[in-house]
Short mmCIF file of C-alpha atoms in Angstrom, two decimals:
data_model
loop_
_atom_site.label_atom_id
_atom_site.label_comp_id
_atom_site.label_asym_id
_atom_site.label_seq_id
_atom_site.Cartn_x
_atom_site.Cartn_y
_atom_site.Cartn_z
CA MET Y 1 41.29 62.28 101.20
CA ARG Y 2 38.33 64.13 101.88
CA ARG Y 3 36.68 65.84 98.60
CA ILE Y 4 34.04 68.46 97.80
CA THR Y 5 32.36 69.11 94.60
CA ILE Y 6 32.08 72.52 93.07
CA ASN Y 7 28.30 72.76 93.52
CA ASP Y 8 28.74 72.13 97.43
CA LEU Y 9 31.32 74.79 97.64
CA ALA Y 10 29.27 77.11 95.62
CA LYS Y 11 26.39 76.63 98.08
CA ALA Y 12 28.50 76.87 101.28
CA LEU Y 13 30.18 80.18 99.87
CA LYS Y 14 26.94 81.53 98.45
CA VAL Y 15 28.46 82.03 95.07
CA SER Y 16 27.51 81.02 91.62
CA VAL Y 17 28.95 77.96 90.22
CA GLY Y 18 30.25 79.65 87.42
CA VAL Y 19 32.40 82.28 89.48
CA LEU Y 20 33.89 79.11 91.04
CA LEU Y 21 34.64 77.48 87.60
CA VAL Y 22 36.34 80.59 86.43
CA LEU Y 23 38.45 80.77 89.61
CA CYS Y 24 39.39 76.89 89.24
CA GLN Y 25 40.63 78.04 85.52
CA VAL Y 26 42.47 80.83 86.90
CA ASN Y 27 44.22 78.99 89.75
CA GLY Y 28 45.01 75.94 87.71
CA ILE Y 29 42.52 73.56 89.16
CA GLU Y 30 41.14 71.16 86.52
CA VAL Y 31 37.25 70.60 86.78
CA GLU Y 32 34.87 69.66 84.20
CA ASP Y 33 31.47 70.81 85.62
CA GLU Y 34 29.82 71.63 89.00
CA ASN Y 35 29.88 67.99 90.04
CA SER Y 36 33.54 67.66 89.78
CA GLU Y 37 35.13 67.08 93.07
CA ILE Y 38 38.29 69.12 94.50
CA THR Y 39 40.35 68.49 97.51
CA LEU Y 40 40.09 70.32 100.64
CA GLU Y 41 43.38 72.41 99.97
CA GLN Y 42 41.95 73.28 96.31
CA SER Y 43 38.83 74.42 98.05
CA THR Y 44 40.90 76.54 100.48
CA LEU Y 45 42.58 78.23 97.80
CA LEU Y 46 39.51 79.05 95.94
CA THR Y 47 38.14 80.66 99.23
CA GLN Y 48 41.17 82.57 99.66
CA ALA Y 49 40.80 83.73 96.16
CA LEU Y 50 37.32 84.88 96.65
CA LYS Y 51 38.25 86.86 99.64
CA GLU Y 52 41.12 88.55 97.58
CA ASN Y 53 38.85 89.39 94.78
CA ASP Y 54 37.79 92.95 95.04
CA SER Y 55 34.55 92.57 92.72
CA VAL Y 56 31.17 92.16 94.26
CA VAL Y 57 30.14 88.28 94.20
CA PRO Y 58 26.32 88.03 93.97
CA SER Y 59 24.44 85.78 96.10
CA MET Y 60 22.98 82.52 95.02
CA GLU Y 61 19.69 83.53 96.84
CA THR Y 62 18.83 85.78 93.74
CA LYS Y 63 16.11 85.09 91.68
CA PRO Y 64 16.47 82.77 88.60
CA THR Y 65 17.17 85.08 85.33
CA LYS Y 66 16.15 84.56 82.21
CA LYS Y 67 19.42 85.37 80.69
CA LYS Y 68 22.78 85.87 82.42
CA LYS Y 69 25.86 87.54 81.15
CA SER Y 70 28.67 85.08 80.76
CA ILE Y 71 31.86 85.41 83.13
CA LEU Y 72 34.71 86.45 80.88
CA PRO Y 73 38.16 85.14 81.89
CA PHE Y 74 40.73 87.83 82.80
CA SER Y 75 42.56 87.45 79.63
CA GLU Y 76 39.77 88.43 77.51
CA LYS Y 77 38.71 91.94 76.52
CA LYS Y 78 35.31 93.22 76.09
CA PRO Y 79 34.53 94.29 72.53
CA LYS Y 80 34.33 97.97 72.06
CA VAL Y 81 31.01 99.48 70.89
CA SER Y 82 30.90 102.74 69.06
CA LYS Y 83 28.62 105.46 70.48
CA LYS Y 84 26.49 105.72 67.38
CA LYS Y 85 25.92 101.92 67.28
CA TRP Y 86 25.23 102.11 70.75
CA LYS Y 87 22.56 105.03 70.38
CA LYS Y 88 20.99 103.24 67.64
CA GLU Y 89 20.64 99.97 69.52
CA GLU Y 90 19.23 101.88 72.50
CA LYS Y 91 16.50 103.75 70.26
CA GLU Y 92 15.20 100.42 68.73
CA GLY Y 93 15.17 98.80 72.09
CA SER Y 94 13.19 101.38 73.55
CA ASN Y 95 10.07 100.15 71.36
CA GLN Y 96 10.46 96.91 72.83
CA GLU Y 97 8.77 95.89 75.97
CA PRO Y 98 11.12 95.51 78.80
CA LEU Y 99 11.78 92.52 80.56
CA LYS Y 100 10.08 91.89 83.92
CA ASN Y 101 11.62 90.49 86.70
CA GLN Y 102 14.93 90.38 84.93
CA THR Y 103 18.25 90.65 87.08
CA TYR Y 104 21.74 90.96 86.04
CA GLU Y 105 24.89 89.65 87.46
CA LYS Y 106 28.06 91.93 87.37
CA SER Y 107 30.89 90.19 85.58
CA VAL Y 108 33.32 88.58 87.96
CA ILE Y 109 36.88 89.18 86.80
CA PRO Y 110 39.37 87.37 89.01
CA LYS Y 111 42.62 88.70 89.70
CA SER Y 112 45.60 87.22 87.77
CA TYR Y 113 47.93 87.05 90.50
CA ASN Y 114 48.06 86.15 94.21
CA GLN Y 115 49.01 89.26 96.33
CA LYS Y 116 50.66 87.40 98.98
CA TRP Y 117 53.04 85.54 96.51
CA SER Y 118 53.44 88.92 94.68
CA ASN Y 119 54.74 90.63 97.83
CA ARG Y 120 56.92 87.69 98.60
CA ILE Y 121 58.65 87.68 95.29
CA PHE Y 122 59.03 91.72 95.32
CA ILE Y 123 60.76 91.24 98.93
CA GLY Y 124 62.80 88.39 97.57
CA LEU Y 125 64.21 90.82 94.81
CA ILE Y 126 64.89 93.59 96.98
CA ALA Y 127 66.86 91.19 99.29
CA GLY Y 128 68.65 89.83 96.32
CA VAL Y 129 69.64 93.25 95.10
CA VAL Y 130 70.74 94.18 98.75
CA LEU Y 131 72.88 91.13 99.18
CA LEU Y 132 74.36 91.49 95.44
CA SER Y 133 75.39 95.11 96.65
CA VAL Y 134 76.73 94.07 99.85
CA GLY Y 135 78.87 91.15 98.35
CA SER Y 136 80.17 93.77 95.66
CA GLY Y 137 81.19 96.16 98.42
CA VAL Y 138 82.94 93.24 100.24
CA SER Y 139 84.60 92.22 97.10
CA TYR Y 140 85.71 95.63 96.61
CA LEU Y 141 87.06 96.03 100.15
CA GLN Y 142 89.02 92.80 99.82
CA ALA Y 143 90.45 94.09 96.69
CA LYS Y 144 91.25 97.35 97.92
CA ASN Y 145 93.03 95.81 100.91
CA HIS Y 146 94.95 93.52 98.84
CA VAL Y 147 96.20 96.15 96.70
CA HIS Y 148 97.26 98.26 99.74
CA SER Y 149 99.03 95.08 101.29
CA GLU Y 150 100.95 94.60 98.13
CA ALA Y 151 101.76 98.31 97.57
CA ASN Y 152 102.79 98.45 101.39
CA LYS Y 153 105.16 95.22 100.58
CA ILE Y 154 106.67 97.01 97.59
CA VAL Y 155 107.37 100.13 99.56
CA LYS Y 156 108.90 98.25 102.51
CA SER Y 157 110.96 96.46 100.00
CA ASP Y 158 111.98 99.74 98.40
CA LYS Y 159 112.84 101.33 101.59
CA GLU Y 160 114.97 98.22 102.57
CA GLN Y 161 116.74 98.42 99.30
CA ILE Y 162 117.54 102.18 99.73
CA GLN Y 163 118.72 101.58 103.12
CA LYS Y 164 120.97 98.88 101.79
CA ILE Y 165 122.40 101.16 99.31
CA SER Y 166 122.71 104.03 101.43
CA ASN Y 167 125.28 101.65 103.55
CA GLY Y 168 127.02 100.89 100.50
CA GLN Y 169 127.53 102.50 96.95
CA SER Y 170 125.03 105.41 97.24
CA SER Y 171 124.98 108.48 95.64
CA GLN Y 172 126.69 110.25 98.66
CA ASN Y 173 129.63 107.59 98.18
CA TYR Y 174 130.08 108.62 94.71
CA LYS Y 175 130.90 112.10 95.94
CA ALA Y 176 133.07 110.77 98.68
CA GLN Y 177 134.77 108.71 96.01
CA ILE Y 178 135.75 111.90 94.31
CA PHE Y 179 137.23 113.33 97.57
CA LEU Y 180 139.00 110.14 98.24
CA ASN Y 181 140.64 109.93 94.93
CA ASP Y 182 142.02 113.41 95.29
CA PHE Y 183 143.30 112.28 98.71
CA VAL Y 184 145.17 109.24 97.15
CA LYS Y 185 146.92 111.50 94.51
CA ALA Y 186 147.96 113.87 96.94
CA TYR Y 187 149.14 111.10 99.49
CA PHE Y 188 151.35 109.11 97.05
CA ASN Y 189 152.73 111.80 95.06
CA VAL Y 190 155.56 113.10 97.46
CA PRO Y 191 158.18 115.53 96.30
CA SER Y 192 161.81 115.19 96.60
CA ASP Y 193 162.89 118.50 98.02
CA GLU Y 194 162.27 119.03 101.65
CA LYS Y 195 160.86 122.55 101.21
CA ASP Y 196 158.23 120.97 98.91
CA GLN Y 197 157.55 118.42 101.43
CA GLU Y 198 156.21 121.16 103.92
CA ASP Y 199 153.72 122.22 101.39
CA TYR Y 200 152.94 118.62 100.79
CA GLN Y 201 152.12 118.31 104.56
CA LYS Y 202 149.71 121.27 104.42
CA VAL Y 203 147.75 119.74 101.57
CA LEU Y 204 147.15 116.63 103.49
CA LEU Y 205 146.25 118.81 106.43
CA ALA Y 206 143.48 120.02 104.35
CA PHE Y 207 142.14 116.63 103.89
CA TYR Y 208 142.23 116.09 107.68
CA GLY Y 209 140.83 119.41 108.49
CA GLN Y 210 142.21 119.44 111.83
CA ASP Y 211 145.77 118.57 112.85
CA LEU Y 212 145.69 114.91 114.06
CA PRO Y 213 147.90 114.26 117.20
CA VAL Y 214 151.28 112.63 116.26
CA ALA Y 215 153.38 111.00 119.24
CA SER Y 216 156.29 110.63 117.27
CA GLN Y 217 159.18 113.14 117.20
CA GLY Y 218 159.06 113.49 113.18
CA GLN Y 219 158.36 111.72 109.92
CA GLN Y 220 160.68 111.16 106.92
CA LYS Y 221 159.12 110.97 103.41
CA ASN Y 222 160.77 109.64 100.32
CA GLN Y 223 160.04 110.92 96.90
CA SER Y 224 157.23 108.77 95.44
CA GLU Y 225 154.81 108.95 92.43
CA LEU Y 226 151.37 107.51 91.89
CA GLU Y 227 151.12 104.82 89.03
CA SER Y 228 147.49 103.76 89.41
CA SER Y 229 144.66 103.52 92.02
CA GLN Y 230 141.72 101.45 91.87
CA LEU Y 231 138.76 101.43 94.53
CA MET Y 232 138.20 98.09 95.73
CA ASP Y 233 135.53 98.64 98.31
CA ILE Y 234 133.63 101.54 100.08
CA THR Y 235 131.12 101.90 102.88
CA ASN Y 236 129.66 105.17 104.43
CA SER Y 237 132.90 105.38 106.54
CA THR Y 238 135.79 103.63 105.04
CA ALA Y 239 137.31 102.95 101.46
CA THR Y 240 139.77 100.55 100.31
CA TYR Y 241 141.92 101.34 97.24
CA LEU Y 242 144.40 98.95 95.29
CA VAL Y 243 147.34 101.35 94.68
CA THR Y 244 150.47 100.91 92.52
CA TYR Y 245 153.38 103.79 93.25
CA THR Y 246 156.93 104.16 92.47
CA THR Y 247 159.36 105.27 95.30
CA HIS Y 248 162.86 106.54 95.12
CA THR Y 249 164.96 106.14 98.05
CA LYS Y 250 168.57 106.98 98.49
CA GLU Y 251 171.09 104.45 99.77
CA ASN Y 252 174.63 104.84 100.74
CA VAL Y 253 177.32 102.83 98.65
CA PRO Y 254 180.38 102.14 100.70
CA ALA Y 255 183.80 102.78 99.10
CA SER Y 256 185.40 99.72 97.23
CA LYS Y 257 188.69 99.25 95.88
CA GLY Y 258 189.25 102.10 93.36
CA LYS Y 259 186.03 103.68 94.18
CA LYS Y 260 184.90 106.14 96.87
CA ALA Y 261 181.72 106.05 99.10
CA SER Y 262 178.61 107.39 97.35
CA VAL Y 263 174.94 107.82 97.55
CA LYS Y 264 172.64 106.13 94.99
CA THR Y 265 169.00 106.60 94.23
CA VAL Y 266 166.97 103.14 94.25
CA THR Y 267 163.59 102.84 92.51
CA HIS Y 268 161.05 100.59 93.61
CA ASP Y 269 157.57 99.74 92.40
CA ASN Y 270 155.04 98.81 95.07
CA SER Y 271 151.40 97.69 95.17
CA THR Y 272 149.62 97.90 98.42
CA LEU Y 273 145.87 98.10 99.65
CA PHE Y 274 145.27 101.55 100.90
CA LYS Y 275 142.59 101.72 103.57
CA ILE Y 276 140.88 105.16 104.21
CA SER Y 277 138.54 106.02 107.24
CA TYR Y 278 136.52 109.22 106.38
CA GLY Y 279 133.70 110.97 107.77
CA THR Y 280 130.93 113.60 106.77
CA VAL Y 281 130.19 117.09 108.20
CA LYS Y 282 127.15 119.26 106.55
CA GLY Y 283 127.47 117.24 103.32
CA LYS Y 284 131.19 117.83 103.19
CA TYR Y 285 133.91 115.05 103.85
CA TYR Y 286 137.13 114.75 105.67
CA VAL Y 287 139.73 112.10 106.25
CA SER Y 288 139.15 110.97 109.99
CA THR Y 289 142.31 109.07 110.90
CA PHE Y 290 145.63 108.07 109.43
CA PRO Y 291 145.33 105.74 106.32
CA THR Y 292 146.72 102.21 106.75
CA PHE Y 293 148.52 99.83 104.19
CA GLU Y 294 147.68 96.13 103.97
CA ASP Y 295 149.31 93.56 101.77
CA VAL Y 296 147.60 92.82 98.45
CA THR Y 297 146.08 89.19 98.65
CA SER Y 298 145.55 87.27 95.60
CA LEU Y 299 142.03 87.32 94.01
CA ASN Y 300 142.91 84.31 92.25
CA ALA Y 301 140.96 81.00 93.69
CA GLY Y 302 143.52 78.72 92.22
CA LYS Y 303 143.42 75.17 93.21
CA SER Y 304 140.28 76.00 95.39
CA ALA Y 305 138.19 76.34 92.29
CA PRO Y 306 136.14 73.10 91.54
CA LEU Y 307 137.69 70.39 89.61
CA LEU Y 308 136.56 69.78 86.17
CA THR Y 309 136.99 66.68 84.21
CA MET Y 310 135.43 65.61 80.86
CA ASP Y 311 135.16 62.04 81.43
CA ALA Y 312 131.41 61.53 81.35
CA VAL Y 313 130.17 59.08 79.22
CA THR Y 314 126.94 59.25 76.80
CA ASN Y 315 124.64 56.45 77.75
CA LEU Y 316 122.80 56.68 74.51
CA SER Y 317 122.50 54.29 71.60
CA LYS Y 318 125.40 54.84 68.95
CA SER Y 319 122.68 55.72 66.37
CA LYS Y 320 121.15 58.57 68.65
CA GLU Y 321 124.68 59.62 69.71
CA ASN Y 322 125.58 60.02 65.87
CA GLN Y 323 122.37 62.08 65.09
CA LEU Y 324 122.92 64.33 67.86
CA ASN Y 325 126.70 64.95 67.13
CA THR Y 326 125.53 65.78 63.41
CA PHE Y 327 123.16 68.38 64.49
CA VAL Y 328 125.65 69.87 66.92
CA LYS Y 329 128.37 70.18 64.34
CA SER Y 330 125.56 71.92 61.81
CA LEU Y 331 124.71 74.34 64.57
CA LEU Y 332 128.24 75.54 65.47
CA GLU Y 333 129.05 75.81 61.63
CA ALA Y 334 125.87 78.03 61.20
CA LYS Y 335 127.07 80.18 64.21
CA THR Y 336 129.93 81.41 62.16
CA LYS Y 337 128.13 81.62 58.84
CA ASN Y 338 124.53 82.38 58.44
CA GLN Y 339 122.14 84.20 60.68
CA GLU Y 340 118.96 82.66 58.98
CA THR Y 341 120.18 79.06 59.21
CA LEU Y 342 121.29 79.73 62.74
CA GLU Y 343 117.68 80.86 63.57
CA LEU Y 344 116.12 77.80 62.18
CA LEU Y 345 118.56 75.43 64.33
CA ALA Y 346 118.49 77.53 67.55
CA ASP Y 347 117.24 80.28 69.72
CA GLY Y 348 119.60 82.00 71.94
CA LEU Y 349 122.96 81.70 69.96
CA THR Y 350 124.42 84.71 68.44
CA LEU Y 351 126.20 84.69 65.09
CA SER Y 352 129.96 85.17 65.10
CA SER Y 353 130.88 85.64 61.45
CA ASN Y 354 134.54 86.51 62.28
CA GLU Y 355 135.23 83.11 63.33
CA GLU Y 356 135.50 79.63 61.80
CA LEU Y 357 134.68 76.15 63.40
CA VAL Y 358 137.85 74.10 63.59
CA SER Y 359 136.51 70.93 65.37
CA VAL Y 360 133.91 69.44 67.82
CA ASP Y 361 136.23 68.21 70.50
CA TYR Y 362 133.92 66.81 72.93
CA THR Y 363 130.17 66.13 73.57
CA ASN Y 364 128.09 64.48 76.24
CA PHE Y 365 124.30 64.11 75.90
CA GLN Y 366 122.04 63.36 78.78
CA GLN Y 367 118.42 62.49 77.99
CA LYS Y 368 116.00 64.26 80.15
CA GLY Y 369 112.77 63.19 78.91
CA LYS Y 370 111.05 61.66 75.67
CA ASP Y 371 113.08 63.47 72.79
CA THR Y 372 114.80 66.12 75.05
CA TYR Y 373 118.56 65.93 75.54
CA LYS Y 374 121.05 68.12 77.75
CA ALA Y 375 124.26 68.94 75.54
CA ILE Y 376 127.42 69.42 76.87
CA VAL Y 377 129.95 70.61 74.06
CA GLN Y 378 133.49 71.88 73.68
CA ALA Y 379 134.58 73.03 70.23
CA THR Y 380 137.61 74.87 68.87
CA PHE Y 381 137.35 77.94 66.76
CA LYS Y 382 139.71 80.09 64.85
CA ASN Y 383 139.89 83.82 64.60
CA ASP Y 384 142.58 86.41 63.86
CA MET Y 385 144.08 85.70 67.21
CA GLY Y 386 144.34 82.17 66.35
CA THR Y 387 142.60 79.27 67.59
CA HIS Y 388 140.64 78.90 71.16
CA PRO Y 389 138.40 76.52 72.81
CA GLU Y 390 134.85 77.55 73.58
CA ASN Y 391 132.34 75.68 75.98
CA TYR Y 392 128.51 75.18 75.47
CA VAL Y 393 125.75 73.90 77.56
CA PHE Y 394 122.18 73.62 76.11
CA THR Y 395 119.18 71.61 75.49
CA ILE Y 396 118.01 69.90 72.40
CA THR Y 397 114.56 68.90 71.65
CA LYS Y 398 113.07 66.69 68.76
CA THR Y 399 109.94 67.52 66.90
CA ASN Y 400 109.25 64.89 64.17
CA LYS Y 401 112.53 64.52 62.63
CA THR Y 402 113.94 67.82 63.49
CA PHE Y 403 116.21 68.97 66.26
CA PHE Y 404 116.05 72.30 68.03
CA ALA Y 405 118.44 73.98 70.48
CA ARG Y 406 117.80 76.46 73.50
CA ASP Y 407 118.81 77.53 76.82
CA PHE Y 408 122.31 78.25 76.06
CA THR Y 409 125.13 78.87 78.68
CA ASN Y 410 128.84 78.94 78.24
CA VAL Y 411 129.85 77.68 81.76
CA ILE Y 412 130.16 73.65 82.21
CA THR Y 413 130.16 72.67 85.89
CA ALA Y 414 130.95 69.59 87.57
CA LYS Y 415 127.46 68.80 88.06
CA ASP Y 416 126.79 68.95 84.22
CA MET Y 417 129.48 66.24 83.84
CA GLU Y 418 127.40 63.76 86.11
CA THR Y 419 126.68 60.70 84.05
CA MET Y 420 122.93 60.49 83.70
CA LYS Y 421 121.41 57.15 82.60
CA GLY Y 422 119.97 57.49 78.98
#
């Protein structure tokens, strides 16, 4: 790599060696004296520094001087001289013979920074601030759009829920229910007197609003009383009631030995599904057609219910099973005796102090993990009504030597009874 000495560069640039030595120090170029060599890149850097320097750089063609002022580094400060001291020195110096042929060089203080790099740094900072602002704006818009999207989902869900309610048990249907309850009472309370039945027909007509066409030549109503009615289902156009009512009918009794023919009243208790169609006009209701009767179907699933048997076997060691059985018995006894003890043993089980544990009749433990077990339990309790069984399904966990129960339910399913390997 080609090199050049400080002295040669000073001659080429026509500046003093001292100036170059100071510029080397400022720009981090290590040199010892004017005969030290530097690279071409370093010489280019020194040349650029000279061009950017605003101070006057003296030429090397000046006459030699007896005494030169030292070139101060940029970090040093010139000592302050008071005006009084300066005037005294000036007066004393005026008596001395002035120096002849004396020239003075102006101190060259190089810049402490590179202007080009400073501009680049400044532009970089501005660009960083702009990018940060743009990024923050984009993040804000994304968050805003996400919030709006979630809000729209919630509003849409609410609208769907409202629409679903409007098609079923809405506040409007509660008003309709009051109207329909009155219609059921009027329909099933039929008087026995024919004249009163005329008024009865007028009452029903008020519910229909207008005369419904009847193709038959007449209708016969038997005396009846409404015993009970319960709304089973209602939509925005139909309602179904479970109705129990009593009827009184007259039957002819034929003559028999020693008895004349007669008429007797027979009472019947009836249950039916009473289906009503209705409509709405300006927020008011009317029965839109004649109601219909349907048989009451059983709501009991009976044999259709899933079969449940308690024949699952606990696949745990006998010692482990005994430990769990002891804990279960203590837990159910605490359920009937002491709230504080119950809280130490379980979370989610409620105290029932009016009961007494009679026996733990069935237990099945299935290991679900290390020191975690699923418990299926049936126990007999006693209260003022007598004895009764209760079912429990819950989770038992063991910490150190202590057991604790949580996640309680009272429903045992066929899946719960599946035998799991311990």
